[in-house]
Structure formats: C-alpha cells, structure tokens
Short mmCIF file of C-alpha atoms in Angstrom, two decimals:
data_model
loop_
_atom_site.label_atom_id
_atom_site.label_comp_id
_atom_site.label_asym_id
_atom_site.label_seq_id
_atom_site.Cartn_x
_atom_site.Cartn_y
_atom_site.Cartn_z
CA UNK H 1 -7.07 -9.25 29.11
CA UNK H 2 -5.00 -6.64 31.56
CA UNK H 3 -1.22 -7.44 31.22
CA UNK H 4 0.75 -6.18 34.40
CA UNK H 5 4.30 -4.56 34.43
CA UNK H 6 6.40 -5.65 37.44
CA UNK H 7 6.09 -2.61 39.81
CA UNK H 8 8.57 -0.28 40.22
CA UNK H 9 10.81 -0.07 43.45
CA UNK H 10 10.85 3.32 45.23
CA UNK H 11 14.51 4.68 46.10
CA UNK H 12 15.80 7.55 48.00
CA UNK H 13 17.12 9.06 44.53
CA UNK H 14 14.16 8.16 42.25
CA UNK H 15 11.46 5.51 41.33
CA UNK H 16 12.79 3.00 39.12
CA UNK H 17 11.01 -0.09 37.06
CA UNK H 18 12.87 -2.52 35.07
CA UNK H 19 13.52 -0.28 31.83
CA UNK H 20 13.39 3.07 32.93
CA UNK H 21 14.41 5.63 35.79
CA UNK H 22 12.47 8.66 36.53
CA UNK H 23 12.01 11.83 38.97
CA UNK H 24 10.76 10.91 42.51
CA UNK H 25 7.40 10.67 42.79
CA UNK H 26 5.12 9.93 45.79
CA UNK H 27 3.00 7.47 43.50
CA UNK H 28 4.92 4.08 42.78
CA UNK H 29 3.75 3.84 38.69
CA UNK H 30 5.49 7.22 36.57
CA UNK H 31 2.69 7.49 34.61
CA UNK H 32 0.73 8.83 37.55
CA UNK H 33 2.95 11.56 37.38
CA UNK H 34 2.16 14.86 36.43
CA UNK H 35 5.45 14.86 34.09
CA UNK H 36 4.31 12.73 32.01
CA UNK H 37 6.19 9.66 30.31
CA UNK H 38 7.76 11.08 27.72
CA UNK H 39 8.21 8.59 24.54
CA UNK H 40 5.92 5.49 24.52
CA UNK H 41 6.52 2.93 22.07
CA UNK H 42 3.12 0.83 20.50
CA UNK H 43 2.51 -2.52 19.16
CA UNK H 44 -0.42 -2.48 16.90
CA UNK H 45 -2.93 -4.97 16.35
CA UNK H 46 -6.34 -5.15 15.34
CA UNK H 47 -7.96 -5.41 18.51
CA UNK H 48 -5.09 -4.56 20.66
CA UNK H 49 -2.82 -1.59 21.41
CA UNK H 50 0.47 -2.95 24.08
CA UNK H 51 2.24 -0.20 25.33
CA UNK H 52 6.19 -0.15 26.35
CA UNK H 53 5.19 1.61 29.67
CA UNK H 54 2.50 1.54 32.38
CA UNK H 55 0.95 -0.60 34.96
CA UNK H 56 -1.61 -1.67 32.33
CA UNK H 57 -0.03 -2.46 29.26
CA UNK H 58 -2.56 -3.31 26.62
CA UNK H 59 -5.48 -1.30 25.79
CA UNK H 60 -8.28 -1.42 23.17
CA UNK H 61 -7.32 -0.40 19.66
CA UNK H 62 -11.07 2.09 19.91
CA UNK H 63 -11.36 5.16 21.24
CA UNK H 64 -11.26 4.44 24.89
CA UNK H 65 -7.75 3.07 24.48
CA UNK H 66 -6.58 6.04 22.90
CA UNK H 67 -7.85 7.75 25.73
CA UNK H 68 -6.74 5.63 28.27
CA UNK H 69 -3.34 6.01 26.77
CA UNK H 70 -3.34 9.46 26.81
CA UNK H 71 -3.64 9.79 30.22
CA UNK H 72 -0.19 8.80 30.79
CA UNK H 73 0.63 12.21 28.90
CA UNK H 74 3.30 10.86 26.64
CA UNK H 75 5.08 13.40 24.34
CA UNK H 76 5.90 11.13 21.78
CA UNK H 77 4.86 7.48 20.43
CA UNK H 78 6.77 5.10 18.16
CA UNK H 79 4.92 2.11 16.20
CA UNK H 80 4.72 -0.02 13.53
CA UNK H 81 2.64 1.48 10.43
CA UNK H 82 1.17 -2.12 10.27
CA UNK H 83 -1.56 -1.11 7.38
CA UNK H 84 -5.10 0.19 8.49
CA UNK H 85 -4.61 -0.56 12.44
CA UNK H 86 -1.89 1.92 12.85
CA UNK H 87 -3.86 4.53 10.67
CA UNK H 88 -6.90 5.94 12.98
CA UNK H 89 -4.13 5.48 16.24
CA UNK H 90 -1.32 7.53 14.57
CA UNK H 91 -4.39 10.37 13.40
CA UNK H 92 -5.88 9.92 16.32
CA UNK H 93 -2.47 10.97 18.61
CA UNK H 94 -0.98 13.36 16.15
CA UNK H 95 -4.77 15.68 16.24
CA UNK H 96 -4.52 15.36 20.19
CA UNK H 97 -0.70 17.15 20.02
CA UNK H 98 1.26 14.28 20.23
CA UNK H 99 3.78 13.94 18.50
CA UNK H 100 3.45 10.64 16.21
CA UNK H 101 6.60 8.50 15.10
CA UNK H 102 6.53 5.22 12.48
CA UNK H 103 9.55 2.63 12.48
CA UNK H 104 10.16 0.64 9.23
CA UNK H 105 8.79 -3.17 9.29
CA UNK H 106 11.97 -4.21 7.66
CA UNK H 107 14.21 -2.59 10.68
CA UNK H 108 12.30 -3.48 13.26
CA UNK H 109 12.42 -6.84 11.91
CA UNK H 110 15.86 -6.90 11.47
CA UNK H 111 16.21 -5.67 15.44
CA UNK H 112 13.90 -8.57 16.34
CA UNK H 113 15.51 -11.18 14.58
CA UNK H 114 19.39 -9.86 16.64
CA UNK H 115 17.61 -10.56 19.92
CA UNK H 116 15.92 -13.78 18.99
CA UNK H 117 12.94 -12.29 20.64
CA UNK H 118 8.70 -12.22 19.89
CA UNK H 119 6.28 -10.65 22.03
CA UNK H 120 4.16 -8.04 22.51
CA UNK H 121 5.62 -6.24 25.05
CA UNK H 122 9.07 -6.52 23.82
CA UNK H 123 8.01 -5.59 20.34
CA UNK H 124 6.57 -2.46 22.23
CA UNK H 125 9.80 -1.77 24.09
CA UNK H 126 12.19 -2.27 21.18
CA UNK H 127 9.93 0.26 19.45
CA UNK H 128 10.71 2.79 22.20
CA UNK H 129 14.18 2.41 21.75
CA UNK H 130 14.29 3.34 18.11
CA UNK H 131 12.98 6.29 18.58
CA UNK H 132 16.21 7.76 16.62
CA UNK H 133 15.47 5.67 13.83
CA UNK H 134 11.55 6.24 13.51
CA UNK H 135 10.70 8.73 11.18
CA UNK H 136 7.29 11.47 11.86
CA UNK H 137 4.15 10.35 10.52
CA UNK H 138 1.92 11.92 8.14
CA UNK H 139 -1.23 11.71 6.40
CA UNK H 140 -1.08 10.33 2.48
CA UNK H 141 -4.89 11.16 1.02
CA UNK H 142 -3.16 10.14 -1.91
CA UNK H 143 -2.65 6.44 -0.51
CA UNK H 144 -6.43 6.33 0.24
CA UNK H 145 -7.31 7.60 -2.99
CA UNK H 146 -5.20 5.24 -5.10
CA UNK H 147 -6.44 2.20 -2.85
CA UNK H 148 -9.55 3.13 -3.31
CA UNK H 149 -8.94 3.76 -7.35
CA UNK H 150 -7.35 -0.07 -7.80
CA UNK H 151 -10.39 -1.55 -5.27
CA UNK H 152 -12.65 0.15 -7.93
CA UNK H 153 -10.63 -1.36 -10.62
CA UNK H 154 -10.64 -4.76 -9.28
CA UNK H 155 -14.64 -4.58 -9.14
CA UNK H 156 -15.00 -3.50 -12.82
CA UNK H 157 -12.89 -6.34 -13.86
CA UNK H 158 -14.93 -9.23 -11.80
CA UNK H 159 -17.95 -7.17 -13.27
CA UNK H 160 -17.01 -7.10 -16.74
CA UNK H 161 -15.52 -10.70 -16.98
CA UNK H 162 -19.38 -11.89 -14.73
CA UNK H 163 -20.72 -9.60 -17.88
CA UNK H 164 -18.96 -11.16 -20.49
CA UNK H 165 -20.16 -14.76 -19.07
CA UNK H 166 -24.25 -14.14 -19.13
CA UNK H 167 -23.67 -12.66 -22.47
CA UNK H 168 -22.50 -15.59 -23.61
CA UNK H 169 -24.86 -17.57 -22.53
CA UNK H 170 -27.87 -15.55 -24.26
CA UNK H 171 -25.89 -14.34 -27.44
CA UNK H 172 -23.34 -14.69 -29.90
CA UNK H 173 -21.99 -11.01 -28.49
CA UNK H 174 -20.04 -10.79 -25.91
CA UNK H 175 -18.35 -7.39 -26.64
CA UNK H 176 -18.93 -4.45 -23.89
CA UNK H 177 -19.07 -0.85 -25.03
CA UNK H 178 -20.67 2.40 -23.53
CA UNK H 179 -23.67 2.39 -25.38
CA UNK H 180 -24.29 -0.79 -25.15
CA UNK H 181 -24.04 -0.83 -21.70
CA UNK H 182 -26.58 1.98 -21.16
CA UNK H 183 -29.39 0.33 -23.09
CA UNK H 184 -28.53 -3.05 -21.16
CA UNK H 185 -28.92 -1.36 -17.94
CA UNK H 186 -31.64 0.34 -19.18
CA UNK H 187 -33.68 -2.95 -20.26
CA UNK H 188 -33.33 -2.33 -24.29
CA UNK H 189 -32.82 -5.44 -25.64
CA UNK H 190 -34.31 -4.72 -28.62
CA UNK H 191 -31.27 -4.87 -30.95
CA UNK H 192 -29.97 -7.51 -29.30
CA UNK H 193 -30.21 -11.68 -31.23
CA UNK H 194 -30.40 -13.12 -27.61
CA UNK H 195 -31.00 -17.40 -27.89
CA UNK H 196 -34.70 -18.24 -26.06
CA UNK H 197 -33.62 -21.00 -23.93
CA UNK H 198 -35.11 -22.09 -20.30
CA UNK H 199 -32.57 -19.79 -18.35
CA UNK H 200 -32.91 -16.75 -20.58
CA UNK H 201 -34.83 -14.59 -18.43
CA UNK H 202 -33.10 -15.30 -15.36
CA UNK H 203 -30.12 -14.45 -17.45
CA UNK H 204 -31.26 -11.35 -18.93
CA UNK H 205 -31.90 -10.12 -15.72
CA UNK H 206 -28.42 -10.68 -14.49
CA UNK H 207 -27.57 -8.46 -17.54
CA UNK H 208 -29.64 -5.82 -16.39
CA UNK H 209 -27.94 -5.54 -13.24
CA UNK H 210 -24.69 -6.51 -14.09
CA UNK H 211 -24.98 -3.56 -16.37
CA UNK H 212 -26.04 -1.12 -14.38
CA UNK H 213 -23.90 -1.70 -11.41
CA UNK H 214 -20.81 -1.57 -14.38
CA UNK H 215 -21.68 1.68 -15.58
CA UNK H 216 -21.88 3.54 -12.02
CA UNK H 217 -18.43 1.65 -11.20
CA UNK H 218 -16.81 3.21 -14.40
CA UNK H 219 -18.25 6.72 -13.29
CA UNK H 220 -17.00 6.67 -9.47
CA UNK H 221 -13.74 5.14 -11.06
CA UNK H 222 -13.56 8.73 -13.22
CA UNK H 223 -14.05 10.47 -9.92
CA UNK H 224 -11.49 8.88 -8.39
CA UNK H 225 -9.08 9.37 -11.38
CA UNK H 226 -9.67 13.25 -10.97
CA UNK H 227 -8.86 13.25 -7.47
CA UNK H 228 -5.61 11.28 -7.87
CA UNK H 229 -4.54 13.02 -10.97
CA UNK H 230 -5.19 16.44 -8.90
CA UNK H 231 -2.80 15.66 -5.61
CA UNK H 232 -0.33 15.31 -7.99
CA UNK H 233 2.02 18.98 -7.91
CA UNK H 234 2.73 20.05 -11.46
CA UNK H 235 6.32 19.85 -10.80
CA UNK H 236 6.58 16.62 -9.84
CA UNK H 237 10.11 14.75 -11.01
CA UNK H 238 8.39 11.66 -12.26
CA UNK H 239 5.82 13.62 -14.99
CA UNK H 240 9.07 14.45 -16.66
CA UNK H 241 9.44 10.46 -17.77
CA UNK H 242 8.05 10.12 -21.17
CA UNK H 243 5.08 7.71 -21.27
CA UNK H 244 4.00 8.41 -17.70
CA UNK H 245 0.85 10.86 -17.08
CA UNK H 246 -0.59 12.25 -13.97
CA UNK H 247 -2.79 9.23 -13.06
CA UNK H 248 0.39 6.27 -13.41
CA UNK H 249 2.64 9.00 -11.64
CA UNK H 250 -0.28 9.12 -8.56
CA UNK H 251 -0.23 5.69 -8.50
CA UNK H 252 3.42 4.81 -7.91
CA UNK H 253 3.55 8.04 -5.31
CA UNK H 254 0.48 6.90 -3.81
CA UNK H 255 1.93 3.66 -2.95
CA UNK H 256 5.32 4.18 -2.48
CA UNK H 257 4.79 6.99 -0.68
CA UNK H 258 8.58 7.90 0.31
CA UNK H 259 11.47 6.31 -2.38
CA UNK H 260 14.01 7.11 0.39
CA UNK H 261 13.03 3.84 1.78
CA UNK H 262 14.55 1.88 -1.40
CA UNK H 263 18.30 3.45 -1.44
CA UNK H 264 19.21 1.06 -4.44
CA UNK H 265 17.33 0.82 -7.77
CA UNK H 266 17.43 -3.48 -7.20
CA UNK H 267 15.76 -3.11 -3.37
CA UNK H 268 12.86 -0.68 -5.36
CA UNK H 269 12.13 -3.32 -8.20
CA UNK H 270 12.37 -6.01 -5.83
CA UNK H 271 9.26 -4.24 -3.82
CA UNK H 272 7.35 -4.22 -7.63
CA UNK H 273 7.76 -7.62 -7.67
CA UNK H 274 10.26 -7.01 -11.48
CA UNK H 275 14.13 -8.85 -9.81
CA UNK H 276 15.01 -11.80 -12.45
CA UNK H 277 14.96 -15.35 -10.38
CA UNK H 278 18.22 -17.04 -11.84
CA UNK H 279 19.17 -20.59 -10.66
CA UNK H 280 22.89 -21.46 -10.91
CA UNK H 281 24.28 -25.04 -11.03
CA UNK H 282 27.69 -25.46 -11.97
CA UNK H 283 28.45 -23.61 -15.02
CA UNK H 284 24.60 -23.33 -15.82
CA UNK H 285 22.82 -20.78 -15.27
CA UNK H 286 19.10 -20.82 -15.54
CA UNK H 287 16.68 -17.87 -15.81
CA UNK H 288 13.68 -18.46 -14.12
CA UNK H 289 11.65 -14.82 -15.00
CA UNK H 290 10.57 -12.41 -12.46
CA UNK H 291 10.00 -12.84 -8.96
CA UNK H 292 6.09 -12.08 -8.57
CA UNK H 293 7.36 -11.21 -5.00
CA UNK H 294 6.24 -7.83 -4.89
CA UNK H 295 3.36 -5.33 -5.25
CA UNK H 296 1.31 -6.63 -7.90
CA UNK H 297 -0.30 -3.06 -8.55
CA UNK H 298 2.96 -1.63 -9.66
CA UNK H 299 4.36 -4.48 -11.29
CA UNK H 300 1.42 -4.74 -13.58
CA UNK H 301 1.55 -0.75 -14.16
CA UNK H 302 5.09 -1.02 -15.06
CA UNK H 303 4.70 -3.61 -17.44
CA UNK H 304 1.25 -2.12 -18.57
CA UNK H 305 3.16 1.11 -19.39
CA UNK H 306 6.02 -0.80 -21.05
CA UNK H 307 3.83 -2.68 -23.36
CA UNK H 308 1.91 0.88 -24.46
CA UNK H 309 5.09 3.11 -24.15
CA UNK H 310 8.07 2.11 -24.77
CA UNK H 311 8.18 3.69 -28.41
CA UNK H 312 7.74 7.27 -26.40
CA UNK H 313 10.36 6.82 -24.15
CA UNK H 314 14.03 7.16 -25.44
CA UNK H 315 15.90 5.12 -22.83
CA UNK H 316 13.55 2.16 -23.24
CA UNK H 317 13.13 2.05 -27.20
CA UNK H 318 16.62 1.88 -27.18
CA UNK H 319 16.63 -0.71 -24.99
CA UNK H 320 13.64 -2.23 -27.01
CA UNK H 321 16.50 -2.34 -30.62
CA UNK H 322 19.21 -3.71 -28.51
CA UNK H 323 17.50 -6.46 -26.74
CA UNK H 324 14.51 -7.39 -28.96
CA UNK H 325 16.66 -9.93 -31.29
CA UNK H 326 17.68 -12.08 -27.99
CA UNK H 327 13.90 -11.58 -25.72
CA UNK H 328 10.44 -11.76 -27.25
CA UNK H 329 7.12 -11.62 -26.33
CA UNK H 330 6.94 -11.29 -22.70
CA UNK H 331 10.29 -11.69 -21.04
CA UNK H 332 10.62 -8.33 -23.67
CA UNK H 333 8.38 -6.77 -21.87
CA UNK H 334 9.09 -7.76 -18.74
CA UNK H 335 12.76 -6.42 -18.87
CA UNK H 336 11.30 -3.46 -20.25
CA UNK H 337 9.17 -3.18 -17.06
CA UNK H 338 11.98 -3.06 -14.81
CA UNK H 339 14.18 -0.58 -17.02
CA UNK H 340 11.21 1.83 -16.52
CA UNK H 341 11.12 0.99 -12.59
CA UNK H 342 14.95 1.37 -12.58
CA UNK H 343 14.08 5.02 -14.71
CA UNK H 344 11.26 5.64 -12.18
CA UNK H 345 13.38 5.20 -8.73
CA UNK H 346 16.81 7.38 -10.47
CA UNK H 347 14.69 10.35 -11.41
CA UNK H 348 12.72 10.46 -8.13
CA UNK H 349 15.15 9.56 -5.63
CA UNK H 350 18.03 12.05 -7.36
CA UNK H 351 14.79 14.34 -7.59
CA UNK H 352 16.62 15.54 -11.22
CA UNK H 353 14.51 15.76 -14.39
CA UNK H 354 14.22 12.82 -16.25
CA UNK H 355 17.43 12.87 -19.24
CA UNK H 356 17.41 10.29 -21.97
CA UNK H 357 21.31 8.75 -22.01
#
C-alpha cells in the first residue's frame, strides 16, 4: 500500500533526490524540512491520492491523507479535476491556505501521450511540472446545483414513464396532470374508470406511490430551478440571446463552467456532442448526422431550445428560411442546434452582446 521514493543522496552543497534539488538539510527526505516543499503535484483517484514528492508517496483520498499531506507544508498543488475525487481534496487544501491549481485532462493527456508514459507517480510528477499551465481552482455551486437539477430531471422522467405504465394497465388514461396527480397520491380514485382485474390492487398501489413520490420530485425540481436561475448575474452575455432564459443560460454556465477552454466554435460543439460525422469515398461524400460524442445534457438543451425557439431568434429563423427546403424534420433541427451552440460560444467567449447579422 506505501510506495517508496528512492532516497535522496546528501552532498556537501545540498540534498538531492532524483527530480529535485533543495537547501541542505540535516534530515535526508526535504519534506522533513521546515521550508517546506514548495509545489506538489497530485494524482487523484478514488481511494488514492500519489504525490510527486515524499518518502511516502500515496496517501488515502480521506481526511487523514489530506493531513498527512499537509505535513510536508507544500505551498502549492497541481492535479487533475478528475470529477468528484478531486472536489473535497482541492476544497479541502484551498480552506487550509494552500494554494490549489487544476491542469486540463486534454493537456495532460496530450503530455502523456509525448512521453509514451502511464503511472501514477509519473502522472503525479508531470503534473508538477505544469504548474505554468494549471490554472487556480475554484468553487462552481452552480455546477452542483445544475447536476443536481438534471439528476432530478432524470428521476421525474423514469417516474413519469413507470407512471404512465401502471396506468395503463388499470385504465384507458394514461395522461399525467397536476391535479390528477394530487388526488392519485392522495388515494382518490373516485373519478377514475380503472379495469377490476387480478393485479389491480397491487397496481393501484403502485399508483399511489408512484404519485406521490412524482409530485415531491416536481417541487424539489422548482427549488432547484430558483437556485440556478438566481446564481445567474443579471448581466450575463448569454441572457442577451433571444430564446434563452435564466434557467437554459445556468445550465450551459453550470457545465461549461469556463468557455476559454473551447478557443474555436467547432472544439465547443464537438464537447455538446452537435459536429456532423461525414464519410468521404472518392467523390462521395456521405453525411452520417451528429456525433452523439459529447455532453448529452447540452446537446439535448440545444436542440430542445431549437425546436421551441428558433422563430424568436433572428440568426436562426433565418437560418430556418434558407435551409428548411434542403433539411427536414430532424437533421433541421439538429443544424439548428449547433447554429445556436455556435451563437452561444461567439457571444460568451467575445463576452459582446448578442447582435443578430
């Protein structure tokens, strides 16, 4: 479970160990020093933190290995913002006064892939040397929210569709409104024509539940909505776009979270998942729709608000008259989609007003 670090060599001019040199020192590891180690560079795991310096070189990713960590006194730390796992770390370090640095996946898999290298350890130490490159971290509560928002949204969709299925089985009506909803969770079944067959009670208690758990998921869902649609500032670039409200524009910030990162419009609709697949053979050449490569919570927003939109929005319904003799139905839509992403990543990464041309 303990990885060791080849020990470092004392010298008449300083104590040195294969990737650094530091200040004399009467103790042979620097991070018994009182100096400290100055920048430490992390791979993350779930279980596991490895660390670019130190005689021990993996630690628990819990509080004891943040602990342990920090009694190497490192001013800095560089790693990986690989989802959840690097989350409580990064917090962790930056409320103890260290100062908290995040490298991009796709550079530091770009750096990995030049060396021909994968481990832990170098992974750790090629994170340490990128320190230049790493940019500070910081907390997004707008992230959480919005993850939490389309969890929420995923449940009330497996809950309606569950819904739609016992009503079904008991009646001819399998439509879901408020009202009905409350007097379902309730128990009233009074207006409802249900069919008496052997599994109808077992069935009509699913209901019941199904119900009930529906209607508090809709409610914590309007919470959430609140929440999302109040991190959003009032000046915000992208509430300029015609068609897109506070709640789509917390969405796309919430899970971007910096458009720096995409310095083209194609790299930013590849991540939504909107780039045309063509195939070319010969003179031939074969369009195989969209990608589906990408984040399916903006790709489905995109198109969502292309489909209900478009009409409101000058640069797409212009788009709409010139291309709707040639594309129908959904490949329409779908190149409407990624006009609006195109829109979406000009107007926020220019951070200039949204003009229709």
């Amino acid at each position: 479970m303990v990885e060791r670090e080849t020990e470092a060599k004392s010298s008449g001019s300083g104590v040195t160990n294969p990737y650094h040199r530091t200040e004399h020192c009467e103790k042979i590891h620097e991070y018994r020093c009182d100096k400290g180690v100055g920048v430490i560079g992390i791979d993350v795991s779930k279980e596991h933190l490895v660390t670019s310096k130190g005689r021990v070189r993996k630690y628990e990713n819990n509080k004891e290995g943040y602990e342990e960590i920090l009694e190497m006194k490192p001013c800095t730390i560089v790693l990986e913002p690989m989802g959840v796992y690097a989350i409580r770390p990064s917090q962790y370090f930056k409320e103890k006064g260290i100062k908290v640095l995040q490298v991009s996946p796709n550079m530091l898999s770009r750096e990995k892939e030049f060396r021909g290298k994968k481990t832990d350890f170098y992974d750790a130490e090629k994170l340490e040397n990128m320190v230049d490159k790493a940019k500070e971290y910081e907390y997004n509560p707008l992230r959480e929210l919005v993850t939490l928002y389309l969890f929420l949204k995923d449940i009330e969709t497996k809950y309606k569709n569950r819904l739609k299925r016992a009503l079904f089985l008991v009646s001819d009506n399998n439509k879901i409104s408020k009202e009905r909803l409350e007097k379902l969770a309730m128990g009233d079944f009074t207006q409802e024509e249900l069919y008496q067959l052997e599994y109808t009670p077992i069935v009509v208690e699913e209901i019941k539940v199904l119900a009930k758990t529906l209607l508090e998921t809709q409610e914590r869902l309007k919470e959430v909505r609140r929440m999302i649609e109040e991190q959003v500032p009032d000046n915000h670039v992208l509430l300029t776009i015609p068609g897109i409200g506070r709640l789509a524009a917390g969405i796309i910030i919430g899970i971007v979270g910096d458009i720096r990162r995409f310095p083209k419009p194609e790299s930013f609709v590849a991540y939504c998942g909107l780039d045309p697949v063509v195939e070319r053979s010969g003179r031939a050449v074969i369009s195989r729709g969209i990608s589906k490569r990408g984040n399916k919570y903006l790709r489905s927003l995109f198109y969502f608000l292309a489909v209900r939109n478009y009409s409101r929005n000058p640069t797409l319904l212009k788009f709409y008259e010139t291309h709707k003799d040639r594309l129908r139905g959904k490949k329409l839509y779908a190149a409407l989609a990624r006009k609006l992403a195109r829109v979406v990543w000009s107007v926020w990464y220019n951070n200039k007003p949204y003009e229709a041309k």
